[in-house]
Tab-separated table of C-alpha atoms in Angstrom:
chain	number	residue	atom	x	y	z
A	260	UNK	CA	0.000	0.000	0.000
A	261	UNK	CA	2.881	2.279	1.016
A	262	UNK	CA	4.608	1.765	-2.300
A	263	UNK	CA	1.699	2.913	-4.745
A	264	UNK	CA	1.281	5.711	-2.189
A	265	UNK	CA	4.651	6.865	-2.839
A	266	UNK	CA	4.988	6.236	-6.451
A	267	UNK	CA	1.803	9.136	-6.794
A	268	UNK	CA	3.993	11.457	-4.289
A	269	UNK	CA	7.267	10.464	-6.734
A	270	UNK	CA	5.317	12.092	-9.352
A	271	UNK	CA	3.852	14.599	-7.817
A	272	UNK	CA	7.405	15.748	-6.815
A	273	UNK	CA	8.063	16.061	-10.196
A	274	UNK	CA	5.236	17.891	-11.243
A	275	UNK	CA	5.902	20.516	-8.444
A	276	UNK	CA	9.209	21.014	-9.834
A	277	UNK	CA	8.290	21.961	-12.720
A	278	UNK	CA	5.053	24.024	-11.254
A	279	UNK	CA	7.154	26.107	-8.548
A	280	UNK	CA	10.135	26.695	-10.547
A	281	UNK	CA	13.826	26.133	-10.144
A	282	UNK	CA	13.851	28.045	-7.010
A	283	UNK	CA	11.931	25.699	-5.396
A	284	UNK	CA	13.370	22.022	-4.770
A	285	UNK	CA	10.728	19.061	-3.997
A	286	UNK	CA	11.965	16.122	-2.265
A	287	UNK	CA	10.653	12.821	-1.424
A	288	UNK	CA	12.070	10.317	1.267
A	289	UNK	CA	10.608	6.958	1.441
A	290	UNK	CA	10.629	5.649	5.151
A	291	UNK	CA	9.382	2.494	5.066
A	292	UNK	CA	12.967	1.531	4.140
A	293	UNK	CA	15.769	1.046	6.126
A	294	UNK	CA	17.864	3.599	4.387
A	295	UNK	CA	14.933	6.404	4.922
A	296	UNK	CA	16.703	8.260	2.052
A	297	UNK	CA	15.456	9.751	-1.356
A	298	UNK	CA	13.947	8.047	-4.053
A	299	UNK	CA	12.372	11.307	-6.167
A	300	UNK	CA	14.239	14.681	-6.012
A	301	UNK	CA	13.190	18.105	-8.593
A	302	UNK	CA	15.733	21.277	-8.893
A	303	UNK	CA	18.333	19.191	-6.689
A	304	UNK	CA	20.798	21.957	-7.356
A	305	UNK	CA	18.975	24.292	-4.481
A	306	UNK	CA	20.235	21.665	-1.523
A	307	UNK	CA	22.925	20.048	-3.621
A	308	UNK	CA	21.430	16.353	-3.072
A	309	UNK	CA	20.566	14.052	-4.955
A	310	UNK	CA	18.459	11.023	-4.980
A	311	UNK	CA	19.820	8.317	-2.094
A	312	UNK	CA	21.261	11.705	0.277
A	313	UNK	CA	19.584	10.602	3.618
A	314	UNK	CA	17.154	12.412	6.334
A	315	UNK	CA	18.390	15.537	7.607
A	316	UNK	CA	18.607	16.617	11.181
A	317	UNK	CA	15.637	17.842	11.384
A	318	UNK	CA	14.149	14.807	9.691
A	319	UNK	CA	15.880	12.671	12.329
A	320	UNK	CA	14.545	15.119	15.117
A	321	UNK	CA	10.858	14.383	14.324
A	322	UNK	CA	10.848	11.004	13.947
A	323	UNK	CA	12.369	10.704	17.127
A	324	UNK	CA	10.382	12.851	19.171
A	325	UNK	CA	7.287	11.290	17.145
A	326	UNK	CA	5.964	15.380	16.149
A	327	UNK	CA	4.430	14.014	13.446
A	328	UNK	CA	1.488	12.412	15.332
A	329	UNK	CA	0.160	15.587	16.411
A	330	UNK	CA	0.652	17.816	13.140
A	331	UNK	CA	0.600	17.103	9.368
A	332	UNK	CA	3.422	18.981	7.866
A	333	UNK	CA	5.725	21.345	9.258
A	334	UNK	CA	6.020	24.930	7.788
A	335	UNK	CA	8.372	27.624	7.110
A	336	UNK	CA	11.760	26.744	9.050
A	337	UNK	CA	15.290	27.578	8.141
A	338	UNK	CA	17.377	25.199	6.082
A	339	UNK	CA	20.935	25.821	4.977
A	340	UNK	CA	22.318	24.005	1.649
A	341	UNK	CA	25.304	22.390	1.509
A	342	UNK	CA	27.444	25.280	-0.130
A	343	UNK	CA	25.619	27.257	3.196
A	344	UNK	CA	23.205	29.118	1.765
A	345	UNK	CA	19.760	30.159	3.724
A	346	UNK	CA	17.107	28.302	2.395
A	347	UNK	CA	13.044	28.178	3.551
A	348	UNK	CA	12.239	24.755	4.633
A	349	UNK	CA	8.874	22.713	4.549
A	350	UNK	CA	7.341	19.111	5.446
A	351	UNK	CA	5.100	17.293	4.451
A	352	UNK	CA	4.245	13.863	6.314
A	353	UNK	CA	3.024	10.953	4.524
A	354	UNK	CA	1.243	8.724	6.958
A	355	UNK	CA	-1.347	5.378	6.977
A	356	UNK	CA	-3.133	4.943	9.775
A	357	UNK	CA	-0.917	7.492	11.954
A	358	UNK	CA	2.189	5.050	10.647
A	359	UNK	CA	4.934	7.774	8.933
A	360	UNK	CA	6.223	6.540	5.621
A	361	UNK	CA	7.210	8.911	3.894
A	362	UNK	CA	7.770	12.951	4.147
A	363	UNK	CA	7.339	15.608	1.256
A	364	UNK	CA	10.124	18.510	1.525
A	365	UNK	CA	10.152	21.391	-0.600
A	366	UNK	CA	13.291	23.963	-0.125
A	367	UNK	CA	12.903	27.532	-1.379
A	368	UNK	CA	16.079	29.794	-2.069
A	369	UNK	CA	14.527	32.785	-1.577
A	370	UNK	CA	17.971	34.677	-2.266
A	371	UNK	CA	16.836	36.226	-5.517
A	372	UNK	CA	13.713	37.976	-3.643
A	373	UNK	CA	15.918	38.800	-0.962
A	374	UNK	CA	18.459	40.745	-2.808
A	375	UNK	CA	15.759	42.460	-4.175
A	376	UNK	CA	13.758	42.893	-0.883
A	377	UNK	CA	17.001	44.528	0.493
A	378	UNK	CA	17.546	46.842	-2.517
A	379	UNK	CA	13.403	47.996	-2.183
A	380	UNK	CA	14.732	48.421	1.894
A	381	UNK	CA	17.961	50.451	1.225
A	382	UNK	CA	15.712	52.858	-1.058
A	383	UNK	CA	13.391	53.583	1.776
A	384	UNK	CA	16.883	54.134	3.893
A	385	UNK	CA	15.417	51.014	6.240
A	386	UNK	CA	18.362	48.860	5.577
A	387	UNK	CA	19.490	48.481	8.765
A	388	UNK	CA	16.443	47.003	10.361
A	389	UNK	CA	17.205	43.649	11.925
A	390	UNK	CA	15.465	40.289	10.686
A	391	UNK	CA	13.836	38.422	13.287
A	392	UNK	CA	16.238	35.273	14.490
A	393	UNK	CA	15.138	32.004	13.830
A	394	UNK	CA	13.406	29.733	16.636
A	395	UNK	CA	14.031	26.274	15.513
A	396	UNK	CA	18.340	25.259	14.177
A	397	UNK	CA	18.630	25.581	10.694
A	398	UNK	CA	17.926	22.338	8.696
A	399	UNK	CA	21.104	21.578	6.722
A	400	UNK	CA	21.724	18.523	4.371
A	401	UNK	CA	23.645	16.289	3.253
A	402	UNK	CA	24.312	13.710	0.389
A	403	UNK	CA	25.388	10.684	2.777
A	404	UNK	CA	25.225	9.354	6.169
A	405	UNK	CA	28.958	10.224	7.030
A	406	UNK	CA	28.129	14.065	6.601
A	407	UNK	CA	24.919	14.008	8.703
A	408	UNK	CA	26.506	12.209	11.119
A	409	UNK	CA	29.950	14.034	11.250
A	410	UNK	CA	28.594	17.317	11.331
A	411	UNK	CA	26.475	16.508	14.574
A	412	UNK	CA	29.515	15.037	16.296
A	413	UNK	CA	31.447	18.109	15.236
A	414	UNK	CA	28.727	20.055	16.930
A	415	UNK	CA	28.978	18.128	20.059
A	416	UNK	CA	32.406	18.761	19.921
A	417	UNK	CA	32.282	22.233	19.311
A	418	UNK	CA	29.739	22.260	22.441
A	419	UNK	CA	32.277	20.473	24.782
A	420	UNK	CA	34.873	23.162	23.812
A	421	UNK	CA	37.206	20.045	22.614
A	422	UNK	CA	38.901	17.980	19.870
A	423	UNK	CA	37.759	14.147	19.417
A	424	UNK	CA	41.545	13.213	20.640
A	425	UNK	CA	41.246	15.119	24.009
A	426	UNK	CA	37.693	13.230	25.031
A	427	UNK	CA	37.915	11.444	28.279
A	428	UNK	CA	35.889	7.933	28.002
A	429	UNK	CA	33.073	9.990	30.211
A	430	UNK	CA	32.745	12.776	27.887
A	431	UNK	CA	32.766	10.544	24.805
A	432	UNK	CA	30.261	8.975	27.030
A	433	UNK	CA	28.309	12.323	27.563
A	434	UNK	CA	28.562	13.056	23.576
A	435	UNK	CA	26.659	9.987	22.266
A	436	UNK	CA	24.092	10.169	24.878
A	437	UNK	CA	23.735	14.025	23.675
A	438	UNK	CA	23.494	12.359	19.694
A	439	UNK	CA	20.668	9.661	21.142
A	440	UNK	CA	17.725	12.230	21.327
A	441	UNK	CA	18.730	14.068	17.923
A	442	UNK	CA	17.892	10.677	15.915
A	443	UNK	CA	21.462	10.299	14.667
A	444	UNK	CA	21.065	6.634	15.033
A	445	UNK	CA	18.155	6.166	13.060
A	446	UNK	CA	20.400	6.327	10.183
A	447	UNK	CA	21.684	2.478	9.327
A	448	UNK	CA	25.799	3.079	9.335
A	449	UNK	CA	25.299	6.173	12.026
A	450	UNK	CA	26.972	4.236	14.798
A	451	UNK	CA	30.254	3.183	12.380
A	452	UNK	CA	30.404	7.373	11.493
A	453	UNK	CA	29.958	8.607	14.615
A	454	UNK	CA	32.966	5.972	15.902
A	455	UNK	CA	35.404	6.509	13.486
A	456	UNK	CA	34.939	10.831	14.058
A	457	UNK	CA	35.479	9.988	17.494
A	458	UNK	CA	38.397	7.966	17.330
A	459	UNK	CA	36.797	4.862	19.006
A	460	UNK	CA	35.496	1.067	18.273
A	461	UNK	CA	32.239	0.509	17.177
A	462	UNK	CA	31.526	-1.264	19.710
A	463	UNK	CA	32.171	1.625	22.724
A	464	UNK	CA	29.826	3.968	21.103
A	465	UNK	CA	26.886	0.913	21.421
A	466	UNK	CA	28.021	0.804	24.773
A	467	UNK	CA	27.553	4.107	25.451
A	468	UNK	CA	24.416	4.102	23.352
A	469	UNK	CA	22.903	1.623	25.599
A	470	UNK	CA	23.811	3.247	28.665
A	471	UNK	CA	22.116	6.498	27.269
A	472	UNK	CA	18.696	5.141	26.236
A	473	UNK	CA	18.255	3.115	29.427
A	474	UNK	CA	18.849	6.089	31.586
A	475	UNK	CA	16.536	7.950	28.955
């Protein structure tokens, strides 16, 4: 059932595409497989992915904190794209019978309106009114696991004020317990990435891993 579901939303995607424009990317991930990556992607060159790139953070985020039981898409937040530029992120779930299996995403670089937002802004000498700052962390993505997952340990480590070399075993302990609740492990191959950027076996991080979820 899932699979003609997502074959309509794999066209769709490309219809929307080619509706929006080339400013707008449309993206569909297919979770009722293992991967949870992308099988239909239009105007790929906004994010820089491309079809089998995985979930991003923010992906990961609501399927682990299970947001998408109480809401049916998620609008408006910021997204970043690979070479960093600000995009405007949205979701759409796909669900049977309250069972997620698949989510919509369409990313909008808005930078053309913007630079001409600004330009309408510095005529009316308002220029240096500040934007409002953004709630929710910026989405960002990626084209494989090893960049989702290296970029969040790098965070971690940029939280603890330290390199992956100078972790004690506690605070390497402390870091993949901080991963667990961002969904990082979702990912099939996140616990291999996340060992090798710290410098460890495979094997400690499950340990860890363990420790974290029962004391979650």
């Amino acid at each position: 059932m899932a699979g003609g579901i997502l074959d309509q939303f794999a066209r769709l995607t490309a219809f929307l595409g080619l509706a929006l424009g080339p400013d707008y990317e449309v993206a569909l991930h297919d979770l009722t497989d293992k991967h949870c990556s992308i099988i239909a992607i239009a105007n790929s060159h906004v994010s820089g992915r491309s079809v089998g790139a995985p979930l991003t953070n923010v992906a990961l985020q609501i399927l682990k904190d299970g947001s998408y039981l109480r809401s049916d898409y998620l609008l408006h937040y910021p997204g970043l794209s690979q070479e960093g530029k600000p995009l405007q992120s949205s979701t759409f779930f796909l669900k049977e019978e309250e069972k997620l299996v698949g989510m919509l995403c369409i990313n909008f670089d808005d930078s053309r309106y913007r630079a001409v937002s600004q330009a309408v802004l510095q005529l009316c000498q308002a220029a240096g009114l500040e934007e409002p700052e953004e709630a929710r962390a910026p989405e960002r993505f990626h084209n494989s696991i090893q960049g989702v997952a290296g970029e969040a340990v790098a965070q971690a480590l940029a939280g603890l004020g330290r390199e992956a070399g100078q972790l004690t075993p506690e605070q390497r302990q402390q870091l993949v317990a901080a991963l667990e609740p961002q969904g990082i492990f979702l990912l099939k191959g996140a616990v291999k990435e996340v060992a090798q950027a710290l410098g460890c076996s495979q094997a400690t991080v499950y340990r860890y891993l363990s420790q974290a979820r029962r004391e979650g």
